[in-house]
Amino acid sequence: MPTKIEKDAVTGTMTTGHEWDGIRELNTPLPKWWLWVFYACIAWSLGYFVLYPTLPGVGGWLGWSQRAELADRMAAERARVQPMLDRIRTTAVADIPRSGDLHGFAIAGGRAAFADNCAPCHGAGAAGAKGGFPSLVDDEWIWGGDLDAIGRTIAFGVRSAHADTRQSQMPRFGLDGMLTPAQISDTAEYVLTLSGRAAVPAAAERGRTIFADQCVACHGEAGRGNLELGAPSLADRIWLYGGDKASIERSIASARGGVMPAWSGRLDEATIRMLTLYVHSLGGGR
Amino acid sequence: MSPALHTPRPAPPAEPGAGRGDAVVSVAAQRAEEPLYAHRIKVYPKSVSGRFRQIKWALLGLFLAIYYLVPWLRWDRGPGAPDQAVLIDLPGRRAYFLWIEIWPQEVYYLTGLLVLAALALFLATSLLGRVWCGYACPQTVWTDLYMLVERLVEGDRNARMRLDKMPWSVAKLARKAAKHAIWLGIALATGGAWILYFVDAPRTIGPILQGAADPGIYFFIGLFTVTTYLLAGWAREQVCTYMCPWPRFQSAMLDEHSVIVTYQAWRGEPRGKHKQGTGWEGRGDCIDCTQCVAVCPTGIDIRDGQQLECIGCGLCVDACDGVMDKVGRPPRLITWDTLANQEAKAAGRTQPIRWLRPRILIYLVMIGLVGAVMVAALAMRPTVELSILRDRSPLWIPLADGGLRNAYTIKILNKTWNRQDYRLAIEGLPAARLAVSGADDEQLVVSAQPDAVATYRVFVTVPAGATLPESTPITLAATHLASGEVARHGSVFLAPRP
């Protein structure tokens, strides 16, 4: 409640003229410059309001926008790295790892491109994912792990729409009635033995004959696979669609094969080369 | 605002009939009645001469010389390295101080330096009150310089007060413009010198003067120009009273044995005007000439006792000594003394200064400890450091033959100015094989460029058949081939649950 503004007897300071429950407040003022800084901030905000985009749909007088600034900076950045990209395009891929700064640039560029384009299927760490997205960090390759092979796979894809795509198709032994369920089961038993695992001996023996008739052409005598045909090795511990017997039976019956898009039309050549070097450097490169 | 923060003192009782017009009145006294927002009561410090003024001039010259000259000192660090003795290279993420080069992660050396500075400030305050504020603080040094300019252009206290009261005229405008122009010139030189601590001074000064330097440099020169001009020209004692936190808690470092600027009330009171030829019996030495208030840069009356605004510069001591000399009384009515001695003197005794007090010894021991830790840390600073970032995705890589691999990114910090080679080794996992990505080299020798961080990806592979726990601690070691110095860093080798 308002009271008279008067001098406080004890301190000699004026009161503010307010009283709460018998307590009056002394007026110990802020310095004037503080007030003026406050006014200056208000004036500043008015100018800011007009010069910069403030209301939705209304641009500021300066015509500045975050989107345009981002576009400018991206263009400037592209122009800045263009000489390096040109060098990557004109240097043989196999020579890049021996050329110091260019290799560092390529790996960094490849990492960025991988995160943008490849990570959704192959994972951020290139560890692959269940359902046919192969790991790129291990030492098993379906279509080859040297620089050339990796580069071809990235550029043209696997079973993609590109004319030069990696192409192969395993027959659907079960769905198309080529093998009976019993024969598929026997074959799966035999496939288990290829990677050194225990199997029912009689069934595996029957499966061996079927394997020799149907599978050897692509997967090879010992099941080591064939990089030219994209036929994966069946003799190791790495299984794209699961290595237990049920999974193997399903693979034989319905035939599986993933699709990877061709990147040659979407990414420029320098980026594909950087991706190639990056994937090669992840640990499995040959 | 809490009254406790800014305790208003009772105004001195106004003597009825005493003409207030020409009287020199302290700021506190003028603040008796205030509106909601206080006008700054402008302080017109009078020029004074004497021992403490001389000390202040000498220190002012010394500190300004240090400030302006240090960026030009050279220090040979060999080829490729900057040769500026004191340089904070922000884009390069390095700080150079003579033979010491600091990397960003070693910023704790700066922390140590700040701790030492704080402790030294505590020590000085306990011994001698606010000598830092009165003699060494940049706010004081630049304000003093600005006041000197003001005095040369506009005249001393009375002339300046007259000038401010005068209506605007060409002469007044000319004087004010001249003063502000010189102030801005000094401010520009201050901001311009500041930036030289962050760039190579001799190579950058030319482009700066020609207007060809980086816009960022001009921004910071402008920023420090404006702040210098505002703080030393306009804000002055308000910085000390309102902005600076130090006066608010420095009283915690003071005790009754600290030597501070103090008015010897036992000798000066009762004060009063003194007519020439009359005696001094039954009265104090203070003739109430208010010269101590007139010269005070913060506009206070030291005779009111210790107060927050007092920066301990001792100019009132000089002013009072001059007056005492004229009236034929002994000097040092206002003096540097301890409160304990003042109390004793009022009772007719003396109390010698106690320099060695527990708090002084504690500050000295802490300065010694922190200093020793810093010297030891600097002396044992390694020239190579190793750090490891373990791959988080995937945690482990199963290999075709049943083996297991973990991948790591290592960073080798080469703090020397030469290219160095290091041999890598793994400890703690005997079966494991170490390989560097992209290198067929069985020697596992990697190199790092001068004063740079080298990044490598390394693979640790355990062959099939080994049974491993989920996590095995391992250590990577990088041995500097030239010196044998070893940098180690621990990590773990992860495996799937057995």
Tab-separated table of C-alpha atoms in Angstrom, chain B residues 47-57 314-315 317-319 321-322 332:
chain	number	residue	atom	x	y	z
B	47	SER	CA	45.941	17.633	-9.466
B	48	VAL	CA	48.306	16.809	-6.629
B	49	SER	CA	52.020	16.314	-6.227
B	50	GLY	CA	53.895	14.274	-3.716
B	51	ARG	CA	55.578	10.959	-3.188
B	52	PHE	CA	52.638	8.700	-3.943
B	53	ARG	CA	51.710	10.697	-7.030
B	54	GLN	CA	55.311	10.191	-8.204
B	55	ILE	CA	55.116	6.460	-7.554
B	56	LYS	CA	51.859	6.346	-9.491
B	57	TRP	CA	53.402	8.196	-12.453
B	314	GLY	CA	47.253	7.476	-1.356
B	315	LEU	CA	46.737	10.731	-3.282
B	317	VAL	CA	48.136	11.489	1.728
B	318	ASP	CA	50.050	13.688	-0.715
B	319	ALA	CA	47.370	16.384	-0.618
B	321	ASP	CA	51.018	16.488	3.511
B	322	GLY	CA	51.131	19.611	1.345
B	332	ARG	CA	51.007	12.322	7.533
